[in-house]
XYZ file of C-alpha atoms in Angstrom:
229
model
C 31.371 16.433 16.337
C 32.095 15.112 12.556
C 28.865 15.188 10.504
C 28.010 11.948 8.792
C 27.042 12.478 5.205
C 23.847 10.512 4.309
C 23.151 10.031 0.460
C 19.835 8.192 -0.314
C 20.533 5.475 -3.505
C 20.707 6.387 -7.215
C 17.605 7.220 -9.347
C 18.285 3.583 -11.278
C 18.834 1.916 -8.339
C 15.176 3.182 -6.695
C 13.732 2.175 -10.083
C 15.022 -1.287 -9.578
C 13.684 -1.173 -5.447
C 10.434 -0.374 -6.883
C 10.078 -3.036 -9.120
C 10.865 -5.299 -6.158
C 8.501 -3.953 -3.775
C 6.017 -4.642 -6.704
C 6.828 -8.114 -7.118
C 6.889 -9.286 -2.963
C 3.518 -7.304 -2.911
C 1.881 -10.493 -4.311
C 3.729 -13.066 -2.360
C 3.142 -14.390 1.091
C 6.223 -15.771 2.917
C 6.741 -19.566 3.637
C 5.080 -19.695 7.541
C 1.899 -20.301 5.606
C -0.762 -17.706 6.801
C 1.766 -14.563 6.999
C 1.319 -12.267 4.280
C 4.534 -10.375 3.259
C 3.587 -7.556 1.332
C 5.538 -3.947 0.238
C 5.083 -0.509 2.091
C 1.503 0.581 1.118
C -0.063 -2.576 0.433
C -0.762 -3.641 3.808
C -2.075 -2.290 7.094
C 1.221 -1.396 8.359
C 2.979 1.360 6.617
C 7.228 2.614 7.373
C 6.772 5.538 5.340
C 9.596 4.961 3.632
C 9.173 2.947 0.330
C 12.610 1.582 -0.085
C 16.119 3.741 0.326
C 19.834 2.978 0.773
C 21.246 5.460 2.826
C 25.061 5.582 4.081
C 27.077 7.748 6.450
C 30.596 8.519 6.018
C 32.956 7.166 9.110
C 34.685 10.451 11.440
C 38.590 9.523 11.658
C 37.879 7.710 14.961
C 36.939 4.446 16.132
C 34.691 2.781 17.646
C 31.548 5.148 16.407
C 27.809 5.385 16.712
C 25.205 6.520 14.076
C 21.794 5.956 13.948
C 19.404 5.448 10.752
C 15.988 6.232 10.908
C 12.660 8.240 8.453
C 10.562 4.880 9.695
C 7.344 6.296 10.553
C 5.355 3.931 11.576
C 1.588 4.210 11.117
C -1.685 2.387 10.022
C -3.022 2.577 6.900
C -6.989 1.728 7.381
C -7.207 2.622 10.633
C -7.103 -0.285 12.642
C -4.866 -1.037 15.676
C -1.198 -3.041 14.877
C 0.637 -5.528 17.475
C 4.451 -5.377 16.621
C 5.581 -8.968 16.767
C 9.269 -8.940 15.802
C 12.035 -6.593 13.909
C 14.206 -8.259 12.008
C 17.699 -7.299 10.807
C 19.761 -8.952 7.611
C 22.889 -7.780 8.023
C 25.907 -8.607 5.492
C 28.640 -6.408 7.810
C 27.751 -6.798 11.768
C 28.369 -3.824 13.941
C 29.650 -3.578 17.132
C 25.894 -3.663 18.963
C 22.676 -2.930 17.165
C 19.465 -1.434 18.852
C 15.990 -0.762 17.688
C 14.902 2.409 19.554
C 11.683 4.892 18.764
C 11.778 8.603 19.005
C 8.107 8.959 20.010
C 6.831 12.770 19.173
C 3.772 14.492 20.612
C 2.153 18.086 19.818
C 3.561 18.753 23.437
C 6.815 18.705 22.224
C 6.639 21.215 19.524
C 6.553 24.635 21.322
C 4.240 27.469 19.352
C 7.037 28.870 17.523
C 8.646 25.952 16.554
C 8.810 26.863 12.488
C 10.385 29.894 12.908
C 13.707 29.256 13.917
C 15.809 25.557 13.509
C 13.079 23.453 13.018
C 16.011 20.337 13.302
C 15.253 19.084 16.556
C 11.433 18.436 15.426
C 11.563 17.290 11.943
C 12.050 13.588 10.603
C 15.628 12.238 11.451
C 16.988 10.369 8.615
C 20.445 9.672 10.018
C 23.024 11.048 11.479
C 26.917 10.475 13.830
C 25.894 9.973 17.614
C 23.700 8.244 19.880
C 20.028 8.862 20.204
C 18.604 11.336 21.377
C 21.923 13.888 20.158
C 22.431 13.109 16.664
C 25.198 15.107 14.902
C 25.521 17.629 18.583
C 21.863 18.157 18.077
C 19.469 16.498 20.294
C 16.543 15.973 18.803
C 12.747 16.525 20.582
C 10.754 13.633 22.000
C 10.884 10.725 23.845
C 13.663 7.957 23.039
C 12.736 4.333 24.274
C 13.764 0.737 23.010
C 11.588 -0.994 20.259
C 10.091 -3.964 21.582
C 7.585 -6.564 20.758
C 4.103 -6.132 21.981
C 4.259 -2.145 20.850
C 1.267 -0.768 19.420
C 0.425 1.355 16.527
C -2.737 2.917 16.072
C -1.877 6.801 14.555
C -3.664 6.516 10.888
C -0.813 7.340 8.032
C -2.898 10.313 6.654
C -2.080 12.041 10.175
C 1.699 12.536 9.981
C 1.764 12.480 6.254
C 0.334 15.855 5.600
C 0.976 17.719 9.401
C 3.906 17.223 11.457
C 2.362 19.023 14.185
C 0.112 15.805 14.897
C 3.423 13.655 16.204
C 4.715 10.640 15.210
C 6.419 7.615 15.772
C 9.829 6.926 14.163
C 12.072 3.802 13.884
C 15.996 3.934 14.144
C 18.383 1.454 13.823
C 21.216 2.702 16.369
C 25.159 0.928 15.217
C 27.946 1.130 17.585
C 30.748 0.123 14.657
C 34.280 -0.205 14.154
C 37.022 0.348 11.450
C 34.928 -2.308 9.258
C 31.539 -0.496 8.919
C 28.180 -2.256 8.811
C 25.747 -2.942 6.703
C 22.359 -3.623 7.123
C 20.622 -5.101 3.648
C 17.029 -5.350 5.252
C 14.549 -4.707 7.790
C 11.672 -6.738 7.963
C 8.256 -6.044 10.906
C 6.442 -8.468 11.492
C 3.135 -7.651 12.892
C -0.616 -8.492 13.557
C -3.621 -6.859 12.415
C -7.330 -7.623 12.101
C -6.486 -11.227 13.540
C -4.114 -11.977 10.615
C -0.289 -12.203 10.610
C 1.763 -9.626 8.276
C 5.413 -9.100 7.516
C 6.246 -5.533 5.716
C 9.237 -5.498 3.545
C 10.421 -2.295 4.292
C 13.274 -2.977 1.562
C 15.562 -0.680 3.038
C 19.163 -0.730 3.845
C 21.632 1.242 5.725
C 25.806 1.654 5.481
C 28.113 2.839 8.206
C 31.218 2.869 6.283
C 34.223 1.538 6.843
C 37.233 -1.168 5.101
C 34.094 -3.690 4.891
C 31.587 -2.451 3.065
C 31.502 -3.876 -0.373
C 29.864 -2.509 -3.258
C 26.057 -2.305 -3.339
C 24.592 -3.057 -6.826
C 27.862 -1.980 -8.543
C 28.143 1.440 -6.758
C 30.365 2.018 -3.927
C 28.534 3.968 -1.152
C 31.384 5.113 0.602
C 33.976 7.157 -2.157
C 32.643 10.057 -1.751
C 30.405 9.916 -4.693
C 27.573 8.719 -6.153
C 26.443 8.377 -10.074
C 22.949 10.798 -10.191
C 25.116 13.516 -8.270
C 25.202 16.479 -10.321
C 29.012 17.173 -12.569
């Protein structure tokens, strides 16, 4: 199967995601009580802190590819009501799902470092459809993201050992000769009686012939500007 090539965005360009995530930290969004706020500076936490990542098309068409590195935990501890993903997309794929790769310490067998640790390790992307991601499948259980889902595992958990599990958010594009490209994923969520929406301020490219540039840079030559001469 071709391999997709995933390249996270320049070192100016995170500089510049950073300063945003700073700047919605402070703001809360226009339905009043909901307070929009940056990975890390809320109760809900992706993990992820802002990326562009894109994945270079195979010769044919229609395709699939999934994005994901969304691990979705709790930051003080207390429990988190999924209300509603949503997706800003400026190219539309074919179909778009929100799926979860749910893994347990069951899944990871004793000896699970010692050879291709792949199938158990955070998926960031790759060509295919969930759970076999570029002719690999990967371990744990695959099931559609839905409002009403629950998150209670505390970030400090899967951020030091991934032998306590975790739960992990993919965006899943069928696409054609055009590409898509997703500019945003927003959660919105309760917690402690209070409505949130996390920014997650991260986007995702499935290249094709419609994929414009992104901030000056073109994702999809082949290239990229902090890539070493």
């Amino acid at each position: 199967m071709p391999q997709a090539r995933f390249r996270r965005a320049s070192r100016s360009a995170g500089l510049a995601l950073v300063s945003a995530i700073l700047f919605v930290a402070s703001c809360s969004s226009a339905d009043g009580e909901r307070v929009k706020h940056a990975d890390g500076e809320g109760p809900l936490s992706d993990q992820s802190m802002g990326t562009t990542l894109s994945a270079h098309a195979p010769k044919s068409t229609p395709w699939d590819v999934a994005f994901g590195g969304h691990l979705l935990c709790t930051t003080d501890g207390s429990e988190i009501e999924i209300e509603r993903f949503r997706l800003s997309m400026e190219v539309e794929p074919l179909k778009e799902e929100l799926l979860l790769r749910t893994l347990r310490p069951a899944d990871l067998p004793a000896d699970w470092e010692d050879g291709d640790t792949t199938p158990y390790i955070v998926q960031y992307g790759g060509v295919g459809r969930l759970p076999v991601l570029e002719g690999v499948k990967i371990a744990g259980r695959i099931s559609q993201a839905k409002p009403g889902m629950k998150v209670s595992q505390h970030c400090d958990e899967i951020s030091e050992k991934t032998e306590n599990g975790y739960t992990e958010l993919f965006t899943q594009f069928r696409v054609d000769k055009r590409g898509a490209y997703m500019t945003n994923l927003l959660i919105d969520y309760r917690a402690n009686g209070r409505s949130y929406t996390l920014d997650t301020e991260w986007s995702a490219i499935a290249c094709g012939n419609g994929i414009p540039r992104v901030d000056g840079q073109d994702y999809c030559d082949g290239t990229r500007d902090d890539d070493p001469q």
